[in-house]
Coordinates of C-alpha atoms in Angstrom, one line a residue:
M1 CA -14.9 -1.2 14.9
K2 CA -13.2 1.9 16.2
K3 CA -9.7 2.7 16.0
N4 CA -7.8 3.5 19.0
N5 CA -4.8 5.8 18.8
S6 CA -2.2 5.2 21.3
A7 CA -0.4 8.1 22.1
D8 CA 2.3 6.6 24.5
K9 CA 2.8 3.6 22.6
E10 CA 6.0 3.9 20.0
T11 CA 4.6 2.5 16.6
E12 CA 6.7 0.1 14.4
L13 CA 5.9 1.9 11.0
G14 CA 6.9 5.5 10.5
P15 CA 5.1 7.9 8.4
V16 CA 5.8 8.3 4.7
D17 CA 4.7 11.3 2.6
I18 CA 4.0 10.1 -1.0
A19 CA 4.7 13.8 -2.5
Q20 CA 8.0 14.3 -0.7
Q21 CA 9.6 10.9 -1.0
S22 CA 12.1 11.3 -4.0
A23 CA 12.9 7.5 -3.7
I24 CA 9.5 6.5 -5.2
N25 CA 10.7 7.0 -9.1
D26 CA 14.3 5.7 -7.9
A27 CA 12.9 2.5 -6.5
L28 CA 10.6 1.7 -9.5
R29 CA 13.8 2.1 -11.7
Q30 CA 15.5 -0.2 -8.9
I31 CA 18.3 2.3 -8.4
S32 CA 16.4 3.9 -5.3
T33 CA 17.8 5.2 -2.0
E34 CA 16.4 3.9 1.5
Q35 CA 16.0 6.9 3.4
Q36 CA 18.1 10.1 4.1
F37 CA 20.7 10.5 6.4
A38 CA 22.9 13.4 7.5
P39 CA 25.9 13.8 5.3
P40 CA 29.0 12.1 6.8
E41 CA 31.6 14.5 8.4
S42 CA 35.2 13.7 7.7
T43 CA 37.0 12.4 10.7
S44 CA 40.4 13.8 12.0
I45 CA 42.2 10.7 10.7
Q46 CA 40.9 10.7 7.1
R47 CA 41.9 14.4 7.1
T48 CA 45.3 13.2 8.5
W49 CA 45.7 10.7 5.6
F50 CA 45.0 13.2 2.7
W51 CA 47.6 15.7 4.1
V52 CA 50.0 12.4 4.6
Y53 CA 49.6 11.8 0.8
L54 CA 49.8 15.5 -0.3
V55 CA 53.1 15.8 1.5
S56 CA 54.1 12.6 -0.1
A57 CA 53.4 13.8 -3.5
I58 CA 55.6 17.1 -3.0
S59 CA 58.4 15.2 -1.4
F60 CA 58.3 12.8 -4.5
F61 CA 58.1 15.8 -6.8
L62 CA 61.0 17.5 -5.2
L63 CA 62.9 14.3 -5.2
Y64 CA 62.2 14.1 -9.0
Q65 CA 63.3 17.3 -10.0
W66 CA 66.6 17.2 -7.7
L67 CA 67.5 13.8 -9.5
Q68 CA 66.9 15.7 -13.2
H69 CA 68.7 18.9 -12.5
G70 CA 71.1 18.5 -9.6
S71 CA 74.2 16.8 -9.5
V72 CA 73.8 13.3 -8.2
A73 CA 77.0 11.8 -8.3
F74 CA 76.5 8.8 -5.8
A75 CA 73.3 7.6 -7.9
G76 CA 75.8 6.5 -10.9
R77 CA 73.9 3.8 -12.7
Y78 CA 71.0 3.6 -10.5
L79 CA 69.9 7.2 -11.7
E80 CA 67.1 6.0 -14.1
Q81 CA 65.7 3.5 -11.7
L82 CA 65.8 6.3 -9.0
N83 CA 64.1 8.7 -11.5
K84 CA 61.2 5.9 -11.9
F85 CA 61.1 5.4 -8.5
S86 CA 60.5 9.2 -7.6
L87 CA 58.2 9.7 -10.5
A88 CA 55.9 6.4 -9.5
G89 CA 55.8 7.6 -6.0
L90 CA 54.8 11.3 -7.3
L91 CA 51.8 9.6 -9.3
V92 CA 50.9 7.3 -6.7
S93 CA 50.6 9.8 -4.1
I94 CA 48.8 12.1 -6.0
M95 CA 46.2 9.5 -7.1
L96 CA 45.8 8.3 -3.5
A97 CA 45.0 12.1 -2.4
I98 CA 42.7 12.2 -5.0
G99 CA 40.8 9.2 -3.9
N100 CA 41.0 10.1 -0.2
F101 CA 39.5 13.7 -1.5
A102 CA 36.8 12.1 -3.2
T103 CA 35.8 9.5 -0.7
H104 CA 35.9 11.6 2.0
Y105 CA 34.9 15.3 0.8
L106 CA 33.0 15.3 -2.5
M107 CA 30.9 12.4 -1.2
R108 CA 29.8 14.6 1.9
S109 CA 26.8 15.7 -0.4
M110 CA 25.5 12.4 -0.7
S111 CA 22.9 11.6 2.0
N112 CA 22.3 7.8 1.7
V113 CA 24.6 5.4 3.5
A114 CA 24.3 2.6 0.8
S115 CA 25.0 4.8 -2.0
R116 CA 28.1 6.4 -0.2
F117 CA 29.4 2.5 0.6
N118 CA 28.9 1.8 -2.9
L119 CA 30.8 4.8 -4.1
N120 CA 33.2 4.5 -1.9
R121 CA 34.1 0.8 -3.1
L122 CA 33.8 1.8 -6.9
I123 CA 36.4 5.2 -6.2
W124 CA 39.2 2.6 -4.8
L125 CA 38.6 0.4 -7.1
V126 CA 39.1 2.9 -10.0
V127 CA 42.3 4.0 -8.0
G128 CA 43.8 0.8 -7.6
F129 CA 43.4 0.0 -11.1
T130 CA 44.9 3.4 -12.3
I131 CA 47.6 2.9 -9.9
T132 CA 48.3 -0.7 -11.3
I133 CA 48.5 0.8 -15.1
T134 CA 50.7 3.8 -13.9
L135 CA 53.3 1.6 -12.3
I136 CA 53.2 -0.9 -15.4
S137 CA 53.7 2.2 -17.8
I138 CA 56.7 3.4 -15.7
L139 CA 58.4 0.1 -15.5
F140 CA 57.8 -0.6 -19.3
V141 CA 58.7 2.5 -21.2
D142 CA 57.7 0.6 -24.5
W143 CA 54.1 0.4 -24.7
T144 CA 54.3 -2.5 -27.2
T145 CA 55.7 -4.5 -24.5
V146 CA 53.2 -3.1 -22.2
L147 CA 50.3 -4.2 -24.3
V148 CA 51.7 -7.6 -25.1
S149 CA 52.4 -8.3 -21.6
L150 CA 48.8 -7.2 -20.3
G151 CA 47.4 -9.5 -23.2
V152 CA 49.4 -12.4 -22.1
L153 CA 48.7 -11.8 -18.4
S154 CA 44.8 -11.2 -19.5
V155 CA 44.9 -14.9 -20.8
I156 CA 46.7 -16.2 -17.8
F157 CA 44.6 -14.7 -15.2
G158 CA 41.4 -15.0 -17.2
L159 CA 41.6 -19.0 -17.2
A160 CA 43.2 -18.9 -13.8
L161 CA 40.8 -16.4 -11.7
Q162 CA 37.6 -17.1 -13.7
S163 CA 35.4 -17.7 -10.6
S164 CA 37.0 -14.2 -9.1
L165 CA 36.0 -12.5 -12.3
N166 CA 32.6 -13.8 -12.3
N167 CA 32.3 -12.1 -8.7
L168 CA 33.8 -9.0 -9.7
F169 CA 31.5 -8.8 -12.3
A170 CA 28.6 -9.5 -10.4
W171 CA 29.4 -6.8 -7.9
F172 CA 29.1 -4.4 -10.7
Y173 CA 25.9 -5.6 -11.1
I174 CA 24.9 -5.4 -7.5
L175 CA 26.1 -2.0 -7.6
L176 CA 24.0 -1.0 -10.7
R177 CA 20.8 -2.8 -10.3
Q178 CA 20.8 -2.9 -6.5
P179 CA 19.2 -6.5 -5.7
Y180 CA 20.2 -5.4 -2.3
R181 CA 22.4 -3.0 -0.4
V182 CA 24.4 -2.9 2.7
G183 CA 21.4 -2.6 5.6
D184 CA 18.7 -4.8 3.6
R185 CA 17.2 -7.8 5.2
I186 CA 17.6 -10.8 2.4
R187 CA 17.2 -14.2 1.6
I188 CA 19.2 -16.0 -1.1
N189 CA 19.3 -19.9 -1.5
D190 CA 19.4 -21.0 2.0
A191 CA 21.0 -18.0 3.4
T192 CA 18.7 -15.1 5.2
G193 CA 20.1 -12.3 6.9
D194 CA 20.8 -8.8 7.0
V195 CA 23.6 -7.3 4.6
I196 CA 26.6 -5.9 6.3
D197 CA 29.1 -5.9 3.8
V198 CA 29.3 -5.8 -0.1
G199 CA 32.7 -6.6 -1.4
Y200 CA 34.5 -7.0 -4.7
L201 CA 34.1 -10.9 -4.6
D202 CA 31.7 -11.8 -1.7
T203 CA 28.5 -10.6 0.3
T204 CA 28.6 -10.9 4.2
L205 CA 25.3 -11.5 6.0
W206 CA 24.4 -11.2 9.7
E207 CA 21.9 -14.2 10.0
F208 CA 18.8 -14.0 11.5
G209 CA 16.6 -17.0 12.4
G210 CA 18.5 -20.1 11.1
Q211 CA 19.0 -23.6 12.4
Y212 CA 18.6 -23.3 16.1
L213 CA 15.9 -20.5 16.2
S214 CA 12.4 -20.3 15.5
T215 CA 12.1 -16.6 15.2
D216 CA 13.6 -13.8 13.4
H217 CA 16.2 -13.2 15.9
P218 CA 19.8 -12.8 15.1
S219 CA 21.6 -15.8 15.4
G220 CA 25.0 -14.7 16.0
R221 CA 26.6 -16.2 12.8
V222 CA 27.8 -14.7 10.1
I223 CA 27.2 -15.8 6.2
K224 CA 29.3 -15.2 3.4
F225 CA 28.5 -16.0 -0.2
P226 CA 30.1 -15.2 -3.6
N227 CA 28.5 -12.4 -5.4
S228 CA 28.2 -14.4 -8.4
L229 CA 25.3 -16.3 -6.7
V230 CA 23.1 -13.2 -7.0
L231 CA 23.2 -14.0 -11.0
N232 CA 21.8 -17.5 -10.4
E233 CA 19.7 -17.4 -7.7
T234 CA 16.7 -15.4 -6.8
V235 CA 17.0 -12.6 -4.1
Y236 CA 14.0 -12.1 -1.7
N237 CA 14.5 -8.3 -0.5
Y238 CA 12.4 -7.9 2.6
S239 CA 13.7 -4.0 2.7
W240 CA 12.6 -2.7 -0.6
P241 CA 13.4 1.1 0.1
L242 CA 9.8 2.3 -1.2
F243 CA 7.7 -0.3 1.0
P244 CA 10.2 -2.1 3.4
Y245 CA 7.5 -3.7 5.3
I246 CA 5.8 -7.3 5.2
W247 CA 2.6 -8.7 6.5
N248 CA 2.9 -10.9 9.1
E249 CA 0.3 -13.3 11.0
I250 CA -0.5 -14.6 14.3
H251 CA -2.3 -18.1 14.6
L252 CA -4.1 -19.3 17.9
Y253 CA -7.2 -21.8 18.2
V254 CA -10.4 -21.5 19.9
A255 CA -13.5 -23.6 20.4
Y256 CA -16.3 -23.7 18.1
D257 CA -18.8 -22.5 20.7
S258 CA -16.6 -19.2 21.3
D259 CA -17.8 -15.8 20.5
L260 CA -16.2 -15.2 17.4
E261 CA -17.2 -11.7 16.9
F262 CA -15.5 -10.5 20.3
V263 CA -12.6 -12.8 19.5
A264 CA -12.2 -10.8 16.0
E265 CA -13.2 -7.4 17.7
T266 CA -10.5 -8.1 20.7
L267 CA -7.7 -9.1 18.5
H268 CA -8.1 -6.5 16.0
D269 CA -8.3 -3.7 18.9
A270 CA -5.2 -5.5 20.1
A271 CA -3.1 -5.4 16.9
L272 CA -4.4 -1.7 16.0
R273 CA -3.1 -0.4 19.6
E274 CA 0.3 -1.9 18.9
I275 CA 0.5 -0.6 15.3
G276 CA -1.6 2.5 15.3
E277 CA -2.7 4.4 12.3
D278 CA 0.8 4.4 10.5
M279 CA -0.3 1.2 8.8
A280 CA -2.9 3.0 6.7
R281 CA -0.4 5.6 5.8
Q282 CA 1.8 2.7 4.5
V283 CA -0.9 0.8 2.7
A284 CA -1.8 4.0 0.7
V285 CA 2.0 4.0 -0.6
Y286 CA 1.2 0.2 -1.2
R287 CA -1.8 1.0 -3.1
K288 CA -0.1 3.6 -5.3
L289 CA 2.4 0.9 -6.3
L290 CA -0.4 -1.6 -6.9
A291 CA -2.0 1.0 -9.2
Q292 CA 0.9 0.4 -11.7
T293 CA 0.3 -3.4 -12.1
P294 CA -2.5 -5.8 -12.6
V295 CA -2.8 -6.5 -8.7
D296 CA -6.2 -5.9 -7.3
E297 CA -5.5 -3.1 -4.8
L298 CA -8.9 -3.7 -3.3
E299 CA -7.4 -6.8 -1.6
V300 CA -5.3 -4.7 0.3
N301 CA -6.6 -3.7 3.8
E302 CA -5.6 -0.6 5.7
E303 CA -6.2 -2.3 9.1
P304 CA -5.3 -5.5 10.9
V305 CA -7.5 -8.3 9.7
V306 CA -8.6 -11.3 11.8
L307 CA -9.5 -14.4 9.8
F308 CA -11.3 -17.6 11.0
R309 CA -10.8 -21.0 9.1
T310 CA -11.6 -24.8 10.2
H311 CA -8.9 -26.9 11.4
E312 CA -8.4 -30.6 11.2
N313 CA -8.0 -30.6 15.0
T314 CA -11.8 -29.9 15.4
W315 CA -10.7 -26.0 16.8
I316 CA -11.4 -23.0 14.7
E317 CA -8.0 -21.4 13.9
V318 CA -7.8 -17.7 14.2
I319 CA -5.4 -15.6 11.8
V320 CA -4.4 -12.1 12.8
R321 CA -2.9 -10.3 9.9
Y322 CA -1.2 -7.0 10.1
L323 CA 1.8 -5.0 8.7
A324 CA 5.2 -5.0 10.2
H325 CA 8.9 -4.1 9.7
P326 CA 10.9 -7.3 8.7
K327 CA 13.6 -6.4 11.7
K328 CA 10.7 -5.9 14.4
S329 CA 8.2 -8.3 13.4
G330 CA 8.9 -10.8 16.1
Q331 CA 8.8 -7.8 19.0
L332 CA 5.5 -6.4 17.4
K333 CA 4.0 -10.2 17.2
T334 CA 4.9 -10.8 20.9
R335 CA 3.4 -7.6 22.0
I336 CA 0.0 -8.1 19.8
L337 CA -0.3 -11.6 21.2
K338 CA 0.3 -10.7 24.9
R339 CA -2.2 -7.7 24.5
G340 CA -4.9 -10.1 22.8
L341 CA -4.6 -13.1 25.0
M342 CA -4.6 -10.7 28.3
E343 CA -7.9 -9.1 26.8
L344 CA -9.6 -12.7 25.7
N345 CA -8.8 -14.4 29.1
K346 CA -10.9 -11.8 30.8
Q347 CA -13.8 -13.3 29.5
P348 CA -13.5 -17.1 29.8
D349 CA -17.3 -17.6 29.1
R350 CA -17.2 -16.0 25.6
V351 CA -13.6 -17.7 24.6
K352 CA -12.5 -21.1 25.1
F353 CA -9.0 -22.1 24.2
P354 CA -7.8 -25.7 23.7
R355 CA -6.8 -27.2 27.1
G356 CA -5.0 -30.6 28.2
D357 CA -5.0 -33.2 25.8
A358 CA -7.3 -31.3 23.2
R359 CA -4.7 -29.1 22.5

């Protein structure tokens, strides 16, 4: 069967250069990046907040120095509290400025959206924890009291917030092992959708398919589940960065006396026209992965495949198997089916479909 290159058709699969894609080794270690994006530019709002924090730090520093060395008669007995307030404000402003600088300036060197998202969450978690410890240390001058207080609080919060702590630890697991990332299409338990947010305690999906749809179209509903679910349930990720594609199938029925060779050739050509030759390049990536596993790589075809099998309704079931991006599989299936049926219907004497009560 001949290949048909369609120059005017946008393909579903993008070319992959094995030698240049640095995500291959990372993906095999499950700490990969999906694709490269342009580094983010700092917005005017982000720069404004940085200067607000910096000016606040300078103001608190001047206030602290004035309270230490100036004559503050009006303060009276509140001088110690004012000193603590100014010192706390100074340190908090400095840490907020550092956090802002780290997230919006140092992260500009990172080209992956998911990695930037995770690092942003991690930076602000560290900043929040540091601010909390700093404020406690300023309020309690005696560190013995601080340690005792922290010990008592840790026991209390450990019992009261056990579920929340499990979700937080699961967030670290998601961050390090990356069973899924923002933008991935996943299925976990009964939830299927695209990950739009991975918070400290829960994950948010934009559902596709679902109860009211028979296709992989977004349902319009949002799903939230606790992060700890990832520790106990199987996660199906359709967006593995190294090979973010799935095999899809189209099923239809023809009569036993149809020209099966013509049916196979027509449907193969229709699928190949829509997919183009990019499928062969993606299968080359897949075969390099299979070479590292016991899986028989000879079973992986570089082109769409048309299969036949008998069916209990006395018709022949025709199966067209091809490679597709999971987020565009529905559109691709529709185009292949329309093109294939249009060509098959041009030869009614060679192809007979179920009609009337025989469907």
